[in-house]
Amino acid sequence: MSFNTFGHMFRVTTFGESHGPAIGCVVDGCPPALPLTEAEIQHHLDRRRPGQSRFTTQRREPDAVRIVSGIFQDPASGAQVTTGTPIALLIDNVDQRSKDYADIASKYRPGHADYAYDVKYGLRDYRGGGRSSARETAARVAAGAVARKVVPGLSVRAALVQMGTETIDRTRWDWDEVDNNPFFCPDAEKAKFFEGYLDAIRKSGSSVGAVIEVVADGVPPGLGAPIYGKLDADIAAALMSINAVKGVEIGAGFAAATLTGEANSDEMRMGNDGRPIFLSNQAGGILGGISTGQQIVARFAVKPTSSILAPRASIDRHGRETEISTKGRHDPCVGIRAVPIGEAMLACVIADHYLRQRGQVGAPPSWPFPPSAP
Amino acid sequence: MSFNTFGHMFRVTTFGESHGPAIGCVVDGCPPALPLTEAEIQHHLDRRRPGQSRFTTQRREPDAVRIVSGIFQDPASGAQVTTGTPIALLIDNVDQRSKDYADIASKYRPGHADYAYDVKYGLRDYRGGGRSSARETAARVAAGAVARKVVPGLSVRAALVQMGTETIDRTRWDWDEVDNNPFFCPDAEKAKFFEGYLDAIRKSGSSVGAVIEVVADGVPPGLGAPIYGKLDADIAAALMSINAVKGVEIGAGFAAATLTGEANSDEMRMGNDGRPIFLSNQAGGILGGISTGQQIVARFAVKPTSSILAPRASIDRHGRETEISTKGRHDPCVGIRAVPIGEAMLACVIADHYLRQRGQVGAPPSWPFPPSAP
Amino acid sequence: MSFNTFGHMFRVTTFGESHGPAIGCVVDGCPPALPLTEAEIQHHLDRRRPGQSRFTTQRREPDAVRIVSGIFQDPASGAQVTTGTPIALLIDNVDQRSKDYADIASKYRPGHADYAYDVKYGLRDYRGGGRSSARETAARVAAGAVARKVVPGLSVRAALVQMGTETIDRTRWDWDEVDNNPFFCPDAEKAKFFEGYLDAIRKSGSSVGAVIEVVADGVPPGLGAPIYGKLDADIAAALMSINAVKGVEIGAGFAAATLTGEANSDEMRMGNDGRPIFLSNQAGGILGGISTGQQIVARFAVKPTSSILAPRASIDRHGRETEISTKGRHDPCVGIRAVPIGEAMLACVIADHYLRQRGQVGAPPSWPFPPSAP
Amino acid sequence: MSFNTFGHMFRVTTFGESHGPAIGCVVDGCPPALPLTEAEIQHHLDRRRPGQSRFTTQRREPDAVRIVSGIFQDPASGAQVTTGTPIALLIDNVDQRSKDYADIASKYRPGHADYAYDVKYGLRDYRGGGRSSARETAARVAAGAVARKVVPGLSVRAALVQMGTETIDRTRWDWDEVDNNPFFCPDAEKAKFFEGYLDAIRKSGSSVGAVIEVVADGVPPGLGAPIYGKLDADIAAALMSINAVKGVEIGAGFAAATLTGEANSDEMRMGNDGRPIFLSNQAGGILGGISTGQQIVARFAVKPTSSILAPRASIDRHGRETEISTKGRHDPCVGIRAVPIGEAMLACVIADHYLRQRGQVGAPPSWPFPPSAP
């Protein structure tokens, strides 16, 4: 993680501003011979795409991705596959609404990165948030679509589990519902409730936060690079790097602080297939920074959109006190579209660690292990 | 963050196992001409050192640090200063109690990294947890003592704010109390309560989790490397890399999910000194991944120690089901000693970003800014 | 230097294949507020552009660069400047001649990367050399144009000093001649000679190697990150990474092996301006991996183009013996166009180390130094 | 390569000064389960150790290495093996001769790093060259001993092929002679000559340069990370980072510039074992930055020791003109001891790329390839 690149073996560099000609990314270090098409990437981009319901920004972007490099026809199968060279992905910006930015150009929206960018760099591209816009996350989703190809059998899914103070009923969790409502909510009943709930917030010109849960199945045991490239440390950084995220937890997370050692320990038994099983998953699939083969479970908290209608006290870049009220197209709950982004980031981290583990140790172990046990 | 190194400009590499001859670290990229003595580092190590109360492990380690390289006499002042070359710090292990590890060598403690290390590497140093031992964190505290020197005016402090289900009363927060009780607790009254609370847990052979809050004052605005080296992303990784940590949050953190945009926005005004002030700090001092000059506030959750007396179901490395009960010297609440560790990690991240910002942009800005404003 | 990215603070990632839709790069970590236009970058690209004389490949590429991100209007001056966010540069491929690649697709050109890519990745984009094509170097030249902006007062120039066995007469060195002949040769008389010399080689379907000298003036003293990011080590890697380069030397280079200590030592005196001067420059401006403020001088050797008309014994990817003769458009001396590429790589390395030094140590020292001397 | 660390997967960090208490390194990312003993490392250190003949510095250092971390008893074999955690190696400094450094402390030896360190950092440890001392290279040799274990079947050897203007007769090359003379010279006859040659130089208080050739056998094809982590680029950086090195070349090297395309091309045929063979090795085993399976051949030029008896004009740190004559213990040809250092650096680079290739692509290919060929 440095500047605009993350990953050690599977590396992603993104570029682009909200209102520039295009955004995109370069995925480097990807293994060769993985089948990859624009359609597959587009599938994931379409889930993040704005303007698909009244609950997300009305900016109309097709988010059509082009693969600029890094793929070629496999001589054996004839399929389009990765070549091992950098995969550049380009997404044109289409709906940069022309408007007068004079107001926002010199004022700082409280809770937004406006002030921070100005104080850091001495200037900023203020059109639509520039580089700090959530638009950049489209590039992450595109990269994540490539990452999903890297680890055989990997499945990464996410869902919205809380909006404002309202949490879902986990007994009603149904993955099939996630794409059936505009909130990526696995609880169909709660999703119905959220419609009215968020409509009220939206109409009042306000916004609200959310909590997203991301889970990965099929993660080989042994991934993670202790001590400072721990799988959970890299997940924490990856999720925290998403716009508006203020908290990340793994497994029991903050609730683990309230538990006793007995309650927190995930006891182990031998499964019928001769492989070890865990009787619970407080650890969220990671111990000592290393995957155990259990489902990886992470959650992250997204703050409410800072661009709101209600006037807020602020200053401008000349040091004058002012008020600001944001009237443009914005997500009333930016956490919703964070669902596919969280999936993408987790997929990238796991792909990276899969290659790192294969590099350092070789093929992932197969049970019974270790082979050297007498 | 990769393997056993973290940081981009201010880089820390640690090494060593719990029961090897020594542990230590190499601090690389440190600016030259900073006064540095072993005594200053020792001060911080002493706060983390075990065996100072009945509430931490009874292992007796002096944790005496030696500076092996990277310092020299300043020709002008005669003081011992950093030279800009790598600072190697060495801490001998003294109290590696000789005992029969036959039991733990082949069994996996539930909730511990035992299984994960074995499945990753095919073998592990099981003496005292080997590399996964919290003993490694002494090296972090030593590195953090160096990091504190890097940023002029920086102050990093931490405190325990929750143990188990018991939280402190923030209205009684007194920094001066933190070093007056064995829990680094800023609430003297609650600290009294914790004595009995943790004694009961300790005597029952159980353990409990905790939440630690870390704050940094005097952080220059403009630190942070968007998009993938955001200050909060690096803090999240740094804190999550501490043993037993399961969650990290910045500012309002998970509570931000419950807020409206109005409630979450930190409004801005001009202070009497001509510098901007914020009317609240939900952001925890970071917007868009960049420091704003406000106090940086982070919290992390530490799970209960997994080495407990109560017998737990487990397996051994030969795939046999077994039970395990850990009788050795252990912290009933490993979260306590995480307080100076959290400080060290935050100091290292801020030092790193201070150098990165100075590298990319030059000297930190001074208000009024930006100088180029017409 | 890792995969397709180089640099630590000033980081360049390139992508693209010879016959894909486009090539390009992302320049990350660039300081903000540097004036930057497409025209300035284009100037350097035009010097590397093929098809400008009969001595380079006849492929016709305008190499028109577009700045996709990372620049914005400076609020003060109104000029287009860098923002500190990633600068993405895109160059469309235009003249990908449609032809039958069946022959080259399965055969390996001796001396070319064909075999190596196939044995590494198991497949390759064989159209025009794919990723291994010298076409990728256009992206380096574009990045170098940005790098030149980073260090105030920096000037980086290069020239061809040897072609085949023929070396220039250094007493006739005239920088003004470099852009007056198709060889970037500073010796006008030798340049005349090279016309006939290379014509004969070109007409015979053969090729020849060259040596390029790169010099940088205005390099602040103190740049370089010992021990493993030495300025000369990074220069060596950067120049060796250019296609077809087989050797790199600094200052006296290989000739230094023949010298005595007396002959090799660059004695020092005080200049009239109160700054130290060196009486010679065997060191090429670098001592202990650190710039001294003298002119930096590096040379690199470019092997002859491996794509030649003369039939060579080879094998194909099915393990059958065969012959190969390359008839396409190729440079008879690929070293010629390496001149602007060498400049670009040196500029990037110096810019990177300038930011690293500013990060670790702060502002570059001014003579008399050190300020702390009693 | 950054600051005091190199390598991407197999990472080496060194620390220590010539006259501090110890020097050492941390080897991180090493695969687990590799047998490793102090004796094996010591073997290589002993070859680099000073004071073994009158042709190297008379400083007496046992260079006894201690493994501080990263090894443990293999549960199956009982042998001491790597664990996959960082391997810290420590070498105490023993013979730091106490002397008055007042003279050298403020004067700059021409051709030495004295001035460069002072101008970079504003101060330096001047005792024995401090961090810039060749003593640091002992840590490289120790790391190289670990690296040699990583790649099955790898053999890395080096030899001195030129001293001053005198080159060996390559027809007399005999690897068995290399350890039979004090020069690591493969030409026994020339080695005899060098005795008198270097004695004369030594007695006159002068010094002389050298050229070292390093070769690696058993390198799997496919190693190298184009475009900016090319195997030859990383080798160039690694060798150039050795003290006093001024030039690096691969295969035909600078001579390649003089060749025609025909002469330079390494033609390919099928060997009797069904694997491809090359009819020559102008490429030095690397094409397009990727190993071909041929022997890797690199050479580097070492300048003469800058610490000489002959008085040289210089300045001191107060800007006064002065003369300097170095009387201490020094190598008359520092290139001699560079032989085992060159081996170590090449071994480290190859080990690193072996793990990187295994990470990105998986197991190295076996001929016939590629498996997907129809």
XYZ file of N, CA, C and O in Angstrom, chain A residues 137-211:
300
model
N -13.535 4.200 -7.226
C -13.736 2.815 -6.799
C -14.172 1.898 -7.938
O -14.072 0.680 -7.812
N -14.637 2.464 -9.036
C -14.953 1.612 -10.192
C -13.704 0.856 -10.632
O -13.768 -0.324 -11.001
N -12.570 1.528 -10.574
C -11.313 0.882 -10.958
C -10.990 -0.279 -10.019
O -10.455 -1.304 -10.442
N -11.340 -0.133 -8.743
C -11.099 -1.225 -7.792
C -11.957 -2.438 -8.136
O -11.511 -3.575 -8.038
N -13.212 -2.149 -8.481
C -14.122 -3.253 -8.806
C -13.624 -3.994 -10.047
O -13.663 -5.230 -10.114
N -13.117 -3.244 -11.012
C -12.569 -3.878 -12.214
C -11.374 -4.756 -11.855
O -11.261 -5.902 -12.307
N -10.499 -4.239 -11.014
C -9.330 -5.022 -10.593
C -9.767 -6.260 -9.813
O -9.204 -7.352 -9.968
N -10.792 -6.089 -8.993
C -11.290 -7.206 -8.202
C -11.827 -8.325 -9.086
O -11.707 -9.514 -8.750
N -12.387 -7.954 -10.213
C -12.904 -8.975 -11.131
C -11.774 -9.848 -11.662
O -11.943 -11.051 -11.877
N -10.599 -9.253 -11.844
C -9.430 -10.035 -12.255
C -8.954 -10.897 -11.089
O -8.655 -12.081 -11.241
N -8.920 -10.299 -9.903
C -8.427 -11.012 -8.721
C -9.232 -12.281 -8.450
O -8.681 -13.303 -8.027
N -10.513 -12.230 -8.690
C -11.367 -13.404 -8.446
C -10.920 -14.615 -9.251
O -11.215 -15.760 -8.890
N -10.225 -14.362 -10.373
C -9.785 -15.451 -11.238
C -8.548 -16.167 -10.700
O -8.210 -17.260 -11.168
N -7.858 -15.536 -9.779
C -6.523 -16.003 -9.413
C -6.541 -17.224 -8.498
O -5.732 -18.144 -8.650
N -7.472 -17.236 -7.549
C -7.485 -18.312 -6.559
C -8.565 -19.326 -6.927
O -9.753 -19.012 -6.881
N -8.180 -20.531 -7.280
C -9.173 -21.538 -7.671
C -10.170 -21.807 -6.541
O -9.762 -22.020 -5.389
N -11.439 -21.754 -6.844
C -12.459 -22.085 -5.857
C -12.836 -20.965 -4.923
O -13.676 -21.141 -4.038
N -12.238 -19.804 -5.123
C -12.535 -18.682 -4.231
C -13.891 -18.059 -4.565
O -14.235 -17.881 -5.726
N -14.643 -17.733 -3.516
C -15.892 -16.996 -3.687
C -15.915 -15.857 -2.686
O -15.710 -16.067 -1.489
N -16.115 -14.638 -3.163
C -16.158 -13.475 -2.272
C -17.507 -12.785 -2.446
O -17.884 -12.426 -3.562
N -18.216 -12.636 -1.352
C -19.520 -11.997 -1.382
C -19.644 -10.978 -0.262
O -18.978 -11.106 0.766
N -20.510 -9.998 -0.463
C -20.721 -9.011 0.596
C -22.188 -8.644 0.660
O -22.958 -8.909 -0.274
N -22.557 -8.034 1.776
C -23.947 -7.626 1.959
C -24.001 -6.470 2.953
O -23.131 -6.344 3.823
N -25.036 -5.657 2.798
C -25.260 -4.574 3.760
C -26.004 -5.148 4.961
O -27.066 -5.764 4.806
N -25.455 -4.982 6.155
C -26.062 -5.584 7.344
C -26.605 -4.538 8.319
O -27.234 -4.899 9.320
N -26.342 -3.284 8.041
C -26.848 -2.224 8.920
C -26.937 -0.929 8.133
O -26.068 -0.624 7.313
N -28.035 -0.185 8.359
C -28.125 1.157 7.779
C -28.580 2.074 8.905
O -29.619 1.827 9.522
N -27.802 3.097 9.165
C -28.107 3.940 10.324
C -28.122 3.068 11.564
O -27.201 2.281 11.798
N -29.166 3.186 12.342
C -29.257 2.388 13.570
C -29.976 1.066 13.339
O -30.161 0.292 14.278
N -30.373 0.814 12.118
C -31.174 -0.368 11.811
C -30.303 -1.524 11.325
O -29.623 -1.412 10.315
N -30.366 -2.630 12.035
C -29.578 -3.805 11.635
C -30.503 -4.900 11.104
O -31.683 -4.957 11.439
N -29.934 -5.747 10.280
C -30.735 -6.840 9.715
C -30.951 -7.921 10.769
O -30.299 -7.941 11.810
N -31.887 -8.823 10.486
C -32.094 -10.017 11.308
C -31.290 -11.136 10.657
O -31.630 -11.608 9.566
N -30.213 -11.527 11.317
C -29.298 -12.479 10.676
C -29.931 -13.843 10.483
O -29.451 -14.643 9.668
N -31.008 -14.140 11.188
C -31.665 -15.446 10.972
C -32.375 -15.471 9.618
O -32.712 -16.529 9.123
N -32.602 -14.293 9.050
C -33.259 -14.251 7.723
C -32.249 -14.105 6.598
O -32.618 -13.838 5.456
N -30.960 -14.250 6.913
C -29.907 -14.049 5.901
C -30.122 -14.992 4.704
O -30.176 -16.200 4.861
N -30.207 -14.428 3.547
C -30.352 -15.215 2.312
C -29.515 -14.553 1.221
O -29.852 -13.475 0.728
N -28.418 -15.217 0.837
C -27.533 -14.617 -0.165
C -28.277 -14.318 -1.462
O -27.941 -13.357 -2.162
N -29.267 -15.146 -1.786
C -29.983 -14.925 -3.049
C -30.748 -13.617 -3.061
O -31.119 -13.111 -4.124
N -31.024 -13.074 -1.877
C -31.764 -11.810 -1.819
C -30.885 -10.593 -2.109
O -31.398 -9.522 -2.437
N -29.583 -10.765 -1.966
C -28.685 -9.604 -2.023
C -28.843 -8.806 -3.315
O -28.858 -7.565 -3.294
N -28.990 -9.508 -4.431
C -29.125 -8.787 -5.697
C -30.579 -8.534 -6.080
O -30.870 -8.078 -7.190
N -31.480 -8.835 -5.156
C -32.905 -8.630 -5.420
C -33.450 -7.309 -4.884
O -34.639 -7.041 -5.017
N -32.613 -6.542 -4.218
C -33.084 -5.259 -3.703
C -31.993 -4.215 -3.910
O -30.827 -4.575 -4.121
N -32.352 -2.956 -3.870
C -31.356 -1.917 -4.214
C -30.346 -1.651 -3.110
O -29.541 -0.727 -3.239
N -30.371 -2.473 -2.040
C -29.474 -2.210 -0.909
C -28.428 -3.301 -0.710
O -27.681 -3.260 0.243
N -28.392 -4.296 -1.565
C -27.522 -5.462 -1.355
C -27.772 -6.042 0.034
O -26.833 -6.433 0.733
N -29.028 -6.108 0.423
C -29.386 -6.547 1.769
C -29.814 -8.018 1.734
O -30.680 -8.396 0.944
N -29.241 -8.852 2.594
C -29.551 -10.290 2.555
C -30.846 -10.629 3.305
O -31.258 -11.780 3.305
N -31.461 -9.629 3.912
C -32.690 -9.813 4.685
C -33.805 -9.095 3.920
O -33.932 -7.865 3.966
N -34.609 -9.878 3.209
C -35.610 -9.306 2.292
C -36.584 -8.401 3.035
O -36.987 -7.341 2.533
N -36.937 -8.813 4.237
C -37.909 -8.044 5.007
C -37.321 -6.676 5.371
O -37.974 -5.637 5.237
N -36.082 -6.702 5.831
C -35.431 -5.449 6.209
C -35.240 -4.555 4.983
O -35.329 -3.323 5.084
N -34.964 -5.194 3.852
C -34.775 -4.423 2.625
C -36.032 -3.609 2.319
O -35.955 -2.445 1.904
N -37.179 -4.223 2.515
C -38.451 -3.509 2.316
C -38.492 -2.291 3.238
O -38.822 -1.186 2.822
N -38.130 -2.529 4.483
C -38.133 -1.434 5.447
C -37.193 -0.310 5.022
O -37.516 0.874 5.129
N -36.005 -0.697 4.523
C -35.012 0.312 4.150
C -35.527 1.264 3.060
O -35.090 2.412 2.979
N -36.447 0.776 2.222
C -36.949 1.654 1.151
C -37.554 2.922 1.720
O -37.212 4.036 1.313
N -38.461 2.730 2.661
C -39.091 3.903 3.269
C -38.105 4.703 4.112
O -38.085 5.938 4.077
N -37.302 3.964 4.832
C -36.323 4.577 5.726
C -35.384 5.511 4.971
O -35.197 6.677 5.330
N -34.842 5.011 3.872
C -33.870 5.807 3.129
C -34.548 6.889 2.286
O -33.975 7.962 2.059
N -35.761 6.593 1.846
C -36.506 7.618 1.110
C -36.680 8.867 1.963
O -36.491 9.995 1.473
N -37.018 8.659 3.195
C -37.218 9.795 4.100
C -35.930 10.589 4.266
O -35.924 11.829 4.217
N -34.849 9.867 4.426
C -33.553 10.532 4.570
C -33.182 11.289 3.303
O -32.736 12.430 3.334
N -33.393 10.620 2.187
C -33.053 11.213 0.901
C -33.848 12.489 0.658
O -33.304 13.517 0.255
N -35.138 12.412 0.929
C -35.996 13.570 0.658
C -35.671 14.740 1.582
O -35.856 15.896 1.214
N -35.186 14.427 2.754
C -34.847 15.504 3.693
C -33.495 16.123 3.359
O -33.051 17.048 4.039
N -32.820 15.585 2.333
C -31.517 16.135 1.957
C -30.410 15.703 2.883
O -29.311 16.248 2.853
N -30.683 14.695 3.689
C -29.679 14.210 4.619
C -29.034 12.936 4.067
O -29.191 12.595 2.884
N -28.317 12.252 4.895
C -27.669 11.004 4.491
C -27.481 10.150 5.729
O -27.690 10.622 6.853
N -27.048 8.907 5.529
C -26.908 7.998 6.661
C -25.788 7.001 6.387
O -25.463 6.729 5.222
N -25.220 6.447 7.456
C -24.131 5.482 7.321
C -24.617 4.057 7.201
O -25.825 3.792 7.162
N -23.661 3.118 7.133
C -24.019 1.718 6.965
C -22.866 0.830 7.410
O -21.738 1.300 7.581
N -23.191 -0.441 7.622
C -22.157 -1.446 7.881
C -22.278 -2.544 6.830
O -23.386 -3.020 6.536
